[in-house]
Short mmCIF file of C-alpha atoms and ligand atoms in Angstrom, two decimals:
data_model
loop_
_atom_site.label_atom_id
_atom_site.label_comp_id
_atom_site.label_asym_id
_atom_site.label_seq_id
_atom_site.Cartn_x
_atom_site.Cartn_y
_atom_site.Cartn_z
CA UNK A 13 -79.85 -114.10 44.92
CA UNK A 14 -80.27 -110.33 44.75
CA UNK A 15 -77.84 -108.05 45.20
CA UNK A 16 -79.00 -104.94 46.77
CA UNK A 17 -78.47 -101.70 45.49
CA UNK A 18 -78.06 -99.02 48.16
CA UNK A 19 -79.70 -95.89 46.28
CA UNK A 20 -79.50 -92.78 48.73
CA UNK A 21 -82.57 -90.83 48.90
CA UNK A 22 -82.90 -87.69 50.98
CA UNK A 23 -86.78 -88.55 52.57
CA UNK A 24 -87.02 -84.45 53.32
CA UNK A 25 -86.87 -83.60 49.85
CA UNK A 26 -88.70 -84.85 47.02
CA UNK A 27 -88.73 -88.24 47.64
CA UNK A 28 -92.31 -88.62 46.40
CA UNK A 29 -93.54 -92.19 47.13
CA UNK A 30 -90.52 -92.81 49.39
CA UNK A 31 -92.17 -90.11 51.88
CA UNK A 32 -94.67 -89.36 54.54
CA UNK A 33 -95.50 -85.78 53.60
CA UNK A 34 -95.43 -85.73 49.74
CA UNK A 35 -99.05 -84.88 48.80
CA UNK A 36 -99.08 -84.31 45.21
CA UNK A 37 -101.50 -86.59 42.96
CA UNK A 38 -102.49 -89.51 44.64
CA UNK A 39 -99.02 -91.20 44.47
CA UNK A 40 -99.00 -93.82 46.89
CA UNK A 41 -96.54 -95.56 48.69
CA UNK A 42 -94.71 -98.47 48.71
CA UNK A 43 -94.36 -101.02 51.53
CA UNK A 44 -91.79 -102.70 52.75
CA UNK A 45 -92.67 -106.28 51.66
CA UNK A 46 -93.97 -104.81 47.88
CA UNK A 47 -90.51 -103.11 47.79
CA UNK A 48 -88.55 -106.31 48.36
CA UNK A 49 -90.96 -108.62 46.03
CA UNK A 50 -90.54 -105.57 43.48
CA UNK A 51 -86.49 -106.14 43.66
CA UNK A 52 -87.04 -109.84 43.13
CA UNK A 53 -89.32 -109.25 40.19
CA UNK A 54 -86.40 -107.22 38.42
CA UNK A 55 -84.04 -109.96 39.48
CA UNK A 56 -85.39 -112.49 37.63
CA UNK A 57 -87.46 -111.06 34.97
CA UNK A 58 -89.90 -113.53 34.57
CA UNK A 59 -92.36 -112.86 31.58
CA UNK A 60 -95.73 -113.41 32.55
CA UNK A 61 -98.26 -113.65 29.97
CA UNK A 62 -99.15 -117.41 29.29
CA UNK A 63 -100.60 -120.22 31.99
CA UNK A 64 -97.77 -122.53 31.88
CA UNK A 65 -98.65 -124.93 34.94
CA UNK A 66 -95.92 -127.29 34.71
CA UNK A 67 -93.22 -125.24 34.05
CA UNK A 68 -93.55 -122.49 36.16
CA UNK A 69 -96.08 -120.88 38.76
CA UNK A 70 -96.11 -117.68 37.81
CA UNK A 71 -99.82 -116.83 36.49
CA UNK A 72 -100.84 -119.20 39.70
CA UNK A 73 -99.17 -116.77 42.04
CA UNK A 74 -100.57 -113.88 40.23
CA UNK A 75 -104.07 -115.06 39.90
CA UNK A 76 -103.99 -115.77 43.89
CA UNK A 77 -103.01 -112.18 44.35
CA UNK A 78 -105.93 -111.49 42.36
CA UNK A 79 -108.19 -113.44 44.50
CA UNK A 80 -106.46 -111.77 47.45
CA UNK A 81 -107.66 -108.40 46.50
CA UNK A 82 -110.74 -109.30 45.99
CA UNK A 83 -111.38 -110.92 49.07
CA UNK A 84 -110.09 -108.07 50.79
CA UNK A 85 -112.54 -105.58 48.41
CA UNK A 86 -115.19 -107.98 49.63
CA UNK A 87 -115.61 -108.92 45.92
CA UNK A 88 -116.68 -112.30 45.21
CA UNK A 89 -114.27 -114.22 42.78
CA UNK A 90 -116.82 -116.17 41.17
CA UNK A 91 -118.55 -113.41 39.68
CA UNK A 92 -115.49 -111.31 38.81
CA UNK A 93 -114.10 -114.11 36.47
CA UNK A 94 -112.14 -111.93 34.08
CA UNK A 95 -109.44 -110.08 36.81
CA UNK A 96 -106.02 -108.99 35.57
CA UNK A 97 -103.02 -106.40 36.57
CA UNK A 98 -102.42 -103.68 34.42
CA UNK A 99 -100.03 -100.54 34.14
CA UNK A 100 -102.36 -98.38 36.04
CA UNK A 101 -105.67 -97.06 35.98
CA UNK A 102 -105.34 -95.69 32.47
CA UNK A 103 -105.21 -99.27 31.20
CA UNK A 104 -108.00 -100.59 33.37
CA UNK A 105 -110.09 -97.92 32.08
CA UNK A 106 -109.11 -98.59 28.05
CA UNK A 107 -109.72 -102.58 29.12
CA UNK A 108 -113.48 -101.30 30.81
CA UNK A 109 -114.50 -99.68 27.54
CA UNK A 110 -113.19 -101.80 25.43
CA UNK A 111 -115.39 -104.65 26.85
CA UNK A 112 -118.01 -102.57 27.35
CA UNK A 113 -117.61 -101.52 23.38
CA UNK A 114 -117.64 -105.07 22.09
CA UNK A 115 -120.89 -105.50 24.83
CA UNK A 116 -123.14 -102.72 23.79
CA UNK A 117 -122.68 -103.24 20.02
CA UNK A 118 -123.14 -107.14 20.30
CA UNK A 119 -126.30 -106.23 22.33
CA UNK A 120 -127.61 -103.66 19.64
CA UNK A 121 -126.74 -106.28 17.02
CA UNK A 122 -129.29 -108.60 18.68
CA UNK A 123 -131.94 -106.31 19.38
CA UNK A 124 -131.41 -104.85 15.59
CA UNK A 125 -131.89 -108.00 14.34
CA UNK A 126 -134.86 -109.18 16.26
CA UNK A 127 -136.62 -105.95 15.87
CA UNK A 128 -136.22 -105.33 11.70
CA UNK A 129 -135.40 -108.95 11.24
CA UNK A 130 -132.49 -107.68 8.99
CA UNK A 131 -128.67 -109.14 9.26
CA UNK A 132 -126.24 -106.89 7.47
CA UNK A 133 -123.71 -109.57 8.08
CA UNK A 134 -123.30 -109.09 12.04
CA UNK A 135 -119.85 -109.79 13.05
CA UNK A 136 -118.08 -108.47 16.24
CA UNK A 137 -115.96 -105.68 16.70
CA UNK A 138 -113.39 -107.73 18.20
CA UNK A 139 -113.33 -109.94 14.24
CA UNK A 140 -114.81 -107.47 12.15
CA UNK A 141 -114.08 -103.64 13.50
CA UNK A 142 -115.92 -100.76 14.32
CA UNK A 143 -117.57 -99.77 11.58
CA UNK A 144 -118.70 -103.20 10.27
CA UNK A 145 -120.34 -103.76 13.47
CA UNK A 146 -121.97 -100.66 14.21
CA UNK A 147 -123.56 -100.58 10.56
CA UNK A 148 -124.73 -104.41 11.12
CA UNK A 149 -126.34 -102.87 14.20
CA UNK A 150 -127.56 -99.49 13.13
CA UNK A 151 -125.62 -97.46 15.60
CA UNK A 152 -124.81 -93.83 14.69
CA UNK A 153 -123.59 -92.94 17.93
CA UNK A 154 -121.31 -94.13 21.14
CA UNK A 155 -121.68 -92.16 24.28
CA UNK A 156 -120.09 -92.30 27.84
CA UNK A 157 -122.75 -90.63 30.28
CA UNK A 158 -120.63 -89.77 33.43
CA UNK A 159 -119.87 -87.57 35.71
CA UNK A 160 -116.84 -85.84 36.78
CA UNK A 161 -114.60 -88.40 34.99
CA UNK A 162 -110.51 -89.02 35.70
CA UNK A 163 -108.81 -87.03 32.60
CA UNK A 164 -108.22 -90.89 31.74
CA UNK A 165 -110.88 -91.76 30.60
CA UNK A 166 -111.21 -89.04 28.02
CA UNK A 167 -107.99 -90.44 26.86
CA UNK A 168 -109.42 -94.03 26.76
CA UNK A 169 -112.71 -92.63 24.58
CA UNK A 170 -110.21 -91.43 21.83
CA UNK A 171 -108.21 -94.61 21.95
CA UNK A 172 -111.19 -96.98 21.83
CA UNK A 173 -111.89 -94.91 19.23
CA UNK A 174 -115.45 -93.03 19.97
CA UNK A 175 -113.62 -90.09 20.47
CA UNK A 176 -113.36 -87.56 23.50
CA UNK A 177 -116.33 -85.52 22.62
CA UNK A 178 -117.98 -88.87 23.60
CA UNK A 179 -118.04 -88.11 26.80
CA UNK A 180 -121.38 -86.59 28.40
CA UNK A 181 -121.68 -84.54 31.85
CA UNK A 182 -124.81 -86.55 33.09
CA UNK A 183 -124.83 -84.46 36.58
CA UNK A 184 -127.18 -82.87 38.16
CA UNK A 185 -124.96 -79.59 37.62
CA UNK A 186 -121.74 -78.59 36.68
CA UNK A 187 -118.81 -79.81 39.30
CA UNK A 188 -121.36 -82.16 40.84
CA UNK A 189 -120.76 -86.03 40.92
CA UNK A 190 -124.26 -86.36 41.08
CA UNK A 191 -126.59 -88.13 38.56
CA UNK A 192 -129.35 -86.59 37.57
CA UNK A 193 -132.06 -89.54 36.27
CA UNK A 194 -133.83 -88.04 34.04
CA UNK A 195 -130.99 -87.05 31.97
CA UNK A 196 -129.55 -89.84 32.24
CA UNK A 197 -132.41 -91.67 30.90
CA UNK A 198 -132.98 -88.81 27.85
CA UNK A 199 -129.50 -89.94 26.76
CA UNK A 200 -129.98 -93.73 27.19
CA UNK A 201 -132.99 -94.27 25.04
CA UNK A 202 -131.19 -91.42 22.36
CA UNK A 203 -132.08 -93.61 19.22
CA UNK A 204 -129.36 -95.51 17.10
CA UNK A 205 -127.09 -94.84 19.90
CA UNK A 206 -125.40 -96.62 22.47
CA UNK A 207 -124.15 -96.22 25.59
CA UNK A 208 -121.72 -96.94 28.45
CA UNK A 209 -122.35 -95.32 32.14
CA UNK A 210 -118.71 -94.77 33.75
CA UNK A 211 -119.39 -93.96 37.38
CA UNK A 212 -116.29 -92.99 39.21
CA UNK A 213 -115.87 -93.98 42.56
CA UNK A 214 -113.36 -91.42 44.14
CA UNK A 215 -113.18 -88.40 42.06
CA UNK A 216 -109.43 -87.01 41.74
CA UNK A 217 -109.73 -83.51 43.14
CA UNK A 218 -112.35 -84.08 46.31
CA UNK A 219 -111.75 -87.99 46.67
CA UNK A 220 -115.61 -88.12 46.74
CA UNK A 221 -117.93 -90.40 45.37
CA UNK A 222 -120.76 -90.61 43.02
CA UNK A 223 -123.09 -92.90 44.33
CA UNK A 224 -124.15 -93.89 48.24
CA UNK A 225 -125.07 -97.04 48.84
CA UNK A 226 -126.30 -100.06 47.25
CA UNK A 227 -129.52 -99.21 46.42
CA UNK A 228 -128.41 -96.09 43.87
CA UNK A 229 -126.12 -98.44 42.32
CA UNK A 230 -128.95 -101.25 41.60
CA UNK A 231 -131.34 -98.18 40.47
CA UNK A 232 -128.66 -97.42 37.93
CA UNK A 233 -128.22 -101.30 37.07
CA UNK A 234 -131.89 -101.86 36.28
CA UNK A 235 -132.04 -98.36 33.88
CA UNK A 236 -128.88 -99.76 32.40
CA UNK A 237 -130.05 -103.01 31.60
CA UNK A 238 -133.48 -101.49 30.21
CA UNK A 239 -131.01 -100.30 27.19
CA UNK A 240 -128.04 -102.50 26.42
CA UNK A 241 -125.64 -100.35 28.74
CA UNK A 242 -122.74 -101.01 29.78
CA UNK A 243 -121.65 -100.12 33.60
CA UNK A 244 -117.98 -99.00 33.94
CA UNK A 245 -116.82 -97.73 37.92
CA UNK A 246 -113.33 -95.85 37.84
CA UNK A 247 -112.84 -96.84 41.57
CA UNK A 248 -109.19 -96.12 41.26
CA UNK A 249 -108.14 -94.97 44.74
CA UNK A 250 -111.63 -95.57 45.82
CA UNK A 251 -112.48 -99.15 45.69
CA UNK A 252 -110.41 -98.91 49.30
CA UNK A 253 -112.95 -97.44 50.93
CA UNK A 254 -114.35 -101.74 51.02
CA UNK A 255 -111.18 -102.21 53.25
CA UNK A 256 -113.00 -100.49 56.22
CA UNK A 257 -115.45 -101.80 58.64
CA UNK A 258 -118.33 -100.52 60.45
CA UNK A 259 -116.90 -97.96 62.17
CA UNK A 260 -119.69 -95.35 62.10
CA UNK A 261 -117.04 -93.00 61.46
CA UNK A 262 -116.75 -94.08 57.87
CA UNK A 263 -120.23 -94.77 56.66
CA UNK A 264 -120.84 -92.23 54.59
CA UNK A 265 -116.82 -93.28 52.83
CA UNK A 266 -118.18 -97.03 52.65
CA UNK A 267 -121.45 -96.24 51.23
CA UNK A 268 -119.19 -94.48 48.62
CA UNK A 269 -117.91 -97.95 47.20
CA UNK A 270 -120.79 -99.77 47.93
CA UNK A 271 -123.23 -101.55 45.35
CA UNK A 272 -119.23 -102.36 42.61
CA UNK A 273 -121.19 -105.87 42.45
CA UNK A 274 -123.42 -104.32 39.99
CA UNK A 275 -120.58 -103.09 37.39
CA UNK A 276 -119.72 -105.20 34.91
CA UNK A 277 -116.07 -103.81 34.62
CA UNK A 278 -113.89 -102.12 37.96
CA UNK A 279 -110.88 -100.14 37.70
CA UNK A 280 -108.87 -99.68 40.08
CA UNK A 281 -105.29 -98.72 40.96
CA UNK A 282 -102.50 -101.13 43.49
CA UNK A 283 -99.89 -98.30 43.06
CA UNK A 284 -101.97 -96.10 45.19
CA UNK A 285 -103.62 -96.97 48.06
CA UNK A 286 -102.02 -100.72 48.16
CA UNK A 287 -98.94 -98.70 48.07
CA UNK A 288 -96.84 -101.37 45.96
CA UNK A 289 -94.42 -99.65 43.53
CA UNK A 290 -95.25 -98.55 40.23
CA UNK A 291 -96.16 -99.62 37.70
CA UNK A 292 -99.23 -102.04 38.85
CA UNK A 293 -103.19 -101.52 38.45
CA UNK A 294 -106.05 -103.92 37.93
CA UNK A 295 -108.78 -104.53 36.19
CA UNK A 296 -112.09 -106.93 37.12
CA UNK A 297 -115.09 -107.85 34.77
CA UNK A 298 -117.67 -110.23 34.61
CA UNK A 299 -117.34 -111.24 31.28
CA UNK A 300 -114.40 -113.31 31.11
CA UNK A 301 -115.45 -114.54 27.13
CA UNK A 302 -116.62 -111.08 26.03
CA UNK A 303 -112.96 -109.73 27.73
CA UNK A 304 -111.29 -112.74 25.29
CA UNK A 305 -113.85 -111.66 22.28
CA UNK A 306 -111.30 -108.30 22.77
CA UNK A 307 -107.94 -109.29 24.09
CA UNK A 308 -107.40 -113.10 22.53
CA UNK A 309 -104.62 -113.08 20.57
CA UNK A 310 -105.30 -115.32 17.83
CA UNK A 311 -103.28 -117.74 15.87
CA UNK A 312 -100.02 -118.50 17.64
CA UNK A 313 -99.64 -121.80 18.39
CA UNK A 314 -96.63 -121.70 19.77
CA UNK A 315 -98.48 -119.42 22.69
CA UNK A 316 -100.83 -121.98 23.07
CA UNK A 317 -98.21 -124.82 23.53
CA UNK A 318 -99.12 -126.81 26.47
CA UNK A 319 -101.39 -124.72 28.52
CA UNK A 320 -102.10 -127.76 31.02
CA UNK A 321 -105.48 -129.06 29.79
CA UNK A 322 -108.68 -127.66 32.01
CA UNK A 323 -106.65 -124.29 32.26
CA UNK A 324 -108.95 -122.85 34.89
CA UNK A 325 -106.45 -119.55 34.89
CA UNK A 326 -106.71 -117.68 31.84
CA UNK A 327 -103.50 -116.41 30.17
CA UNK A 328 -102.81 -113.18 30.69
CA UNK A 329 -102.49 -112.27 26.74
CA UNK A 330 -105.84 -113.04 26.23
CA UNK A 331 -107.46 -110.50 28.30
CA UNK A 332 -105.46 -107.71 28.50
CA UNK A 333 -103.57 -105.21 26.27
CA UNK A 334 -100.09 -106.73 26.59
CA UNK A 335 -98.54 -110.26 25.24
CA UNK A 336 -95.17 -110.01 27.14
CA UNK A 337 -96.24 -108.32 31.34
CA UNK A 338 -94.04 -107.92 33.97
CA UNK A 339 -95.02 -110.31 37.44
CA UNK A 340 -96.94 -107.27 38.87
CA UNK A 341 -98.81 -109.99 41.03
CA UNK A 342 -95.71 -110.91 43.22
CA UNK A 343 -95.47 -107.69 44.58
CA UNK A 344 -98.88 -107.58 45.31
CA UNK A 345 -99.22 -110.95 46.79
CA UNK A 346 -96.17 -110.11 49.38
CA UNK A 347 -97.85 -107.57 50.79
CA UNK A 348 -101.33 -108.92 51.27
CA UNK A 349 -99.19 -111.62 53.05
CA UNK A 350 -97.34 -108.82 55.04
CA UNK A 351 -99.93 -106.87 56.04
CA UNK A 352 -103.57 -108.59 55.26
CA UNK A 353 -106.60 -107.04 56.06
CA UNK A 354 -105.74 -105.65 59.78
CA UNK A 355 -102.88 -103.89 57.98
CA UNK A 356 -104.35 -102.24 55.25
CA UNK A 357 -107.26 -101.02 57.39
CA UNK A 358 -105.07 -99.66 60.21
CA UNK A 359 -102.99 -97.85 57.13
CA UNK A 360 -106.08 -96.81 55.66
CA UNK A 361 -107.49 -95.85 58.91
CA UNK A 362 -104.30 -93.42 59.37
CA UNK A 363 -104.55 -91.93 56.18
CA UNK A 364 -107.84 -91.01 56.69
CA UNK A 365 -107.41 -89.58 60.07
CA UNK A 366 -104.73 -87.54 58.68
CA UNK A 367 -106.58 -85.74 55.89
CA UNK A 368 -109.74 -84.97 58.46
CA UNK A 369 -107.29 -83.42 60.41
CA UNK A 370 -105.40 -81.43 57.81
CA UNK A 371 -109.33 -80.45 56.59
CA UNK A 372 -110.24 -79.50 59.49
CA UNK A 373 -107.41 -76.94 60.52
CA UNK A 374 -107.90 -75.59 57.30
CA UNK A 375 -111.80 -75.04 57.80
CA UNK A 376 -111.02 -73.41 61.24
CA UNK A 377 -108.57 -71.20 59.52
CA UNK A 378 -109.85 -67.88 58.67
CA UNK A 379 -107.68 -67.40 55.77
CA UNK A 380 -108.44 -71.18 54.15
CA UNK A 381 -111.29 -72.03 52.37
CA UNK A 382 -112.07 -76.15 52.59
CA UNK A 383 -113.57 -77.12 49.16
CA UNK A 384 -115.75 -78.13 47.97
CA UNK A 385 -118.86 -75.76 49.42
CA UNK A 386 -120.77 -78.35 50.86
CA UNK A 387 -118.02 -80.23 52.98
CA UNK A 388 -117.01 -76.76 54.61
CA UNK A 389 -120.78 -76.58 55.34
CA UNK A 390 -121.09 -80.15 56.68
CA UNK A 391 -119.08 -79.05 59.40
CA UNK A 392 -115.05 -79.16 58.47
CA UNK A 393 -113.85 -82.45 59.27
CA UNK A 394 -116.44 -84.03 57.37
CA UNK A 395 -117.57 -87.54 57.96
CA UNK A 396 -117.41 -87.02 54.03
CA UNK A 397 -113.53 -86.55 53.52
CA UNK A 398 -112.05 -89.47 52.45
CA UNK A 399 -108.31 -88.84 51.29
CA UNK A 400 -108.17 -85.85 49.62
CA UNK A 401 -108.39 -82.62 50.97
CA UNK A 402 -108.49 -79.37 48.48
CA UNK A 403 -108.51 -76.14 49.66
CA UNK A 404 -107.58 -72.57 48.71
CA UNK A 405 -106.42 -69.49 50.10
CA UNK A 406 -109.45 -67.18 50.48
CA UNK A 407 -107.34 -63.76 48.97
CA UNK A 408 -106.89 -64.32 45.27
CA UNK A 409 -103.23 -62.79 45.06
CA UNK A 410 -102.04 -65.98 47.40
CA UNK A 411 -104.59 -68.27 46.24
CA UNK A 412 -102.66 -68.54 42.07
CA UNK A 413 -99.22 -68.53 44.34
CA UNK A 414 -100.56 -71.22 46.74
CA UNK A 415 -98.91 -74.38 45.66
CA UNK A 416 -96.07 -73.10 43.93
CA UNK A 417 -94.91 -71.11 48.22
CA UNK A 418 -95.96 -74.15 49.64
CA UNK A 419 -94.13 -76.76 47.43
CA UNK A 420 -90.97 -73.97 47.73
CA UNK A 421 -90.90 -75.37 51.70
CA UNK A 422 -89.62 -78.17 50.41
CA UNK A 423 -90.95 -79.66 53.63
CA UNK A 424 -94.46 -81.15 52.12
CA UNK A 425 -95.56 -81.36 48.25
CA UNK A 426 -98.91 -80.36 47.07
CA UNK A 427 -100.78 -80.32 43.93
CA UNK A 428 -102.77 -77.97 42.42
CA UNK A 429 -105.72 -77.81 40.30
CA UNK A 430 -109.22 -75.58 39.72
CA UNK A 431 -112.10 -75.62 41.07
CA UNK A 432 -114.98 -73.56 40.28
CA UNK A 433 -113.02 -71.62 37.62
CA UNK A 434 -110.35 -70.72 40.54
CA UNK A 435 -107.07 -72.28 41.46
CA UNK A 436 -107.16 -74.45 44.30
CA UNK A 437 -104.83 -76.51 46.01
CA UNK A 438 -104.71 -80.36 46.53
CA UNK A 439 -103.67 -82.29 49.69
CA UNK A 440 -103.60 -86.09 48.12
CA UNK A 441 -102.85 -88.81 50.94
CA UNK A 442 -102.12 -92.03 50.26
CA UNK A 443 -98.91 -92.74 51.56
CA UNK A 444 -98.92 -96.02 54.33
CA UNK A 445 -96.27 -93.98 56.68
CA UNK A 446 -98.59 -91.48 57.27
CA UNK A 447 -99.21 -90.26 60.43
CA UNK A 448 -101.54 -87.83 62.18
CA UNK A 449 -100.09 -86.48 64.82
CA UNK A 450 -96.56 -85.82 64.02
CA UNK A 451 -97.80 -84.76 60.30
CA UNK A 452 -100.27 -82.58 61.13
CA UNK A 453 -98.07 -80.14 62.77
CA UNK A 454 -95.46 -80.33 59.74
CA UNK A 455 -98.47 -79.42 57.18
CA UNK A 456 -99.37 -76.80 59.74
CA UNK A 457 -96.05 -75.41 59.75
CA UNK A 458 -95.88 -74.88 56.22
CA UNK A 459 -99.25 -73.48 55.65
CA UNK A 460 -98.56 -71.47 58.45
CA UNK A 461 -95.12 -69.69 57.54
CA UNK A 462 -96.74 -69.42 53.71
CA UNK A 463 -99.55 -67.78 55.25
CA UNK A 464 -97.34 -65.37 57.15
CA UNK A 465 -94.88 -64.32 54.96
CA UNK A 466 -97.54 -63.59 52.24
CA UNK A 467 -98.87 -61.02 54.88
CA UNK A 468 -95.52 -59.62 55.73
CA UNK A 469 -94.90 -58.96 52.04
CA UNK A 470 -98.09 -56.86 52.24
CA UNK A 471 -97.72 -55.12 55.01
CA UNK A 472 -94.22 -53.82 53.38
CA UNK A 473 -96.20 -53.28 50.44
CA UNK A 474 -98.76 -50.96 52.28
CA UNK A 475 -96.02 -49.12 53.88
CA UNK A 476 -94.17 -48.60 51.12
CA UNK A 477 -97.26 -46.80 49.76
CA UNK A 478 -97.58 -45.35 52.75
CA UNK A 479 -94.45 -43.73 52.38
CA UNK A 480 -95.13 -42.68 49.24
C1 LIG B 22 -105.00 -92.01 39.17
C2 LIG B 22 -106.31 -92.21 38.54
C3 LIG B 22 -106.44 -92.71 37.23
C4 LIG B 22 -105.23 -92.94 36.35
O1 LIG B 22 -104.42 -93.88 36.93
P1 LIG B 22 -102.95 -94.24 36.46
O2 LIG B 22 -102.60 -95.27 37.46
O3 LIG B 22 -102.18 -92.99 36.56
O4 LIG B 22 -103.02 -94.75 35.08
C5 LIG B 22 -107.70 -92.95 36.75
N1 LIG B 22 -108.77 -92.70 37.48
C6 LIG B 22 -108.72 -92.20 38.74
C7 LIG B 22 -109.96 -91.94 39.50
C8 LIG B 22 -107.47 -91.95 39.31
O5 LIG B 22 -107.39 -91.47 40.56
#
């Protein structure tokens, strides 16, 4: 049984996930049927970290939520063998380079070896650490190549230990998501040095993507694979974009989260656009042994106990960060049952709508500016705008006031961030209850009476020296 707890939230004030026209982040919501499965979750606390078959069907349920996802990514479960839910993003992205770590180094241990014919006592990182490893393989340096990476990541560099400065802008200029090849290839063939390429797949301020289309994806694969490197894809919010079809309205979105089959590791987030309550992300890989190489955690038989011989589900504690998890699957799995794949694109679909709508009454607004450059130049609405739309006010007094007057509405919540050295202002949707028409006119509103009253205050100001 649960019992319900009635917990009163007012939906026209901070409600955050809980409401149509909170903007801030990319927050998400949560659906009916993940909010129920969430309460039964709590209810019965079930610890989910080892395959237990007979006893109880736990990792089953979650592992068919996994295989839910990816059949509604359009990702094919045999090659994404190592799949697991995390916290969030932030974990998938710590799992991604920590495979990719133990990856690289094993592969510069092998071509060290075959090249000087010299074995100082190879090892793994996994069983021997860092250090040992990259001395039995000569490395001096590890180096993520990217390109307008999720603050995250950073984070994940200094806990997988190469450090933030790790990180390398491989774009074709600054505040581009572009590659540019030919430094890209400088870095890869750097000497004693290896490398993991982190491409991220919906980039947090523009919700825009770094490659488009398969064929830049299996470019990057082939350069990759010339030098040991790893290929990472923060596809957080964007791995969605696969839920889509061929409406020609969303090519250029779709061609934006095409060519994932060539990673070896995907991050992504369900607390976002799957709109299932927090916590919950997830993690695939290709490398389900390299993953255990990592995660196994070694030695305790009593974890081992009766795992239902010709396991085909791996448990949990073995390839991911955690020994004891919460059943983050069940949540999931309700509402791919809910909803399936009609649902989630005619959410998506919404959501979409929405922030084309929002970007282009702020590119037809003479004082907006759409962000970035190139999308106001494509013509406003942009066949480009996926979920995100960031904008700021085009006179610099309102502009560092923007977010703060329109978040004082209490009517709609934005975030803010900067953009070309300059504050700008963030309209992150990702909320299922979105909806186009009637929201349009709130965001409007707000923008609107901001806009107005900023220009009132002026006008007293000018009379005031007027006066004077
Ligand atoms: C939100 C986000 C993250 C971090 O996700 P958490 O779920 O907050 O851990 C990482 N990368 C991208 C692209 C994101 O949008």
């Amino acid at each position: 049984m649960v019992d319900a707890i009635d917990i009163e939230i007012d939906h026209d004030r901070n409600a955050s996930s809980g409401s149509a026209n909170y903007y801030g982040y990319i927050t998400g919501g949560a659906t009916p049927a993940a909010r129920v499965a969430n309460s039964i979750v709590s209810a019965y606390d079930q610890n989910v970290q080892i395959h237990l078959p007979e006893q109880s069907i736990a990792t089953i349920v979650e592992d068919n939520a996994l295989r839910l996802l990816l059949d509604l990514l359009r990702l094919d479960a045999s090659t994404w063998s190592c799949r697991t839910f995390t916290t969030g993003a932030t974990a998938s992205n710590i799992l991604g380079l920590l495979c990719g770590r133990e990856h690289i180094i094993n592969e510069a241990i092998k071509r060290h070896v075959s090249r000087s014919g010299v074995c100082n006592g190879a090892g793994t990182v996994g069983e021997n650490g860092l250090l040992s490893a990259c001395r039995a393989a000569n490395i001096e340096n590890i180096q993520i190549l990217t390109t307008m990476p999720h603050s995250s990541l950073l984070k994940a560099c200094s806990i997988a230990g190469f450090g933030r400065s790790c990180v390398i802008d491989v774009g074709v200029s600054k505040e581009s998501l572009e590659i540019d090849l030919g430094i890209l290839e400088d870095c890869l063939k750097r000497e004693n040095t290896v490398s993991i390429l982190a491409l991220s797949c919906g980039e947090v301020n523009t919700g825009l993507f770094t490659t488009h289309g398969v064929t830049e994806v299996e470019r990057l694969r082939v350069l990759c694979d010339n030098y040991g490197a790893w290929i990472h894809i923060d596809a957080a919010f964007g791995v969605f974009a696969r839920v889509l079809e061929n409406e020609p309205e969303f090519d250029r979105v779709r061609a934006g989260a095409e060519g994932l089959e060539f990673a070896d590791s995907i991050t992504a987030d369900a607390h976002k656009l799957l709109n299932v309550p927090y916590d919950c992300g997830f993690f695939f890989c290709r490398h389900v042994d390299l993953s255990q190489q990592v995660f196994r955690n070694p030695n305790a038989a009593y974890l081992s106990f009766n795992t239902g011989g010709g396991a085909t589900i791996v448990s949990p504690l073995h390839i991911g960060i955690e020994n004891s998890r919460r059943f983050r699957g069940l949540p999931v799995y309700a509402t791919l049952m809910a909803y399936g794949r009609q649902g989630y694109k005619e959410m998506l679909i919404r959501q979409i709508h929405f922030a084309r709508v929002v970007a282009t009454f702020i590119h037809h607004h003479p004082a907006l500016e759409l962000l970035p450059e190139h999308i106001a130049q494509g013509n406003g609405a942009g066949k480009e705008i996926f979920v995100i739309v960031l904008f700021r006010a085009k006179d610099p007094g309102l502009n560092a006031e923007l977010v703060s007057r329109i978040n004082a509405s209490a009517q709609i919540y934005v975030s803010g961030t900067m953009w070309g050295g300059k504050p700008a202002s963030r309209i992150a949707v990702s909320n299922w209850q979105v909806d186009p028409q009637r929201d349009l006119g709130r965001v409007r509103g707000v923008i609107e009476g901001v806009l107005s009253s900023w220009s009132d205050t002026r006008s007293t100001d000018l009379s005031v020296d007027q006066v004077l």
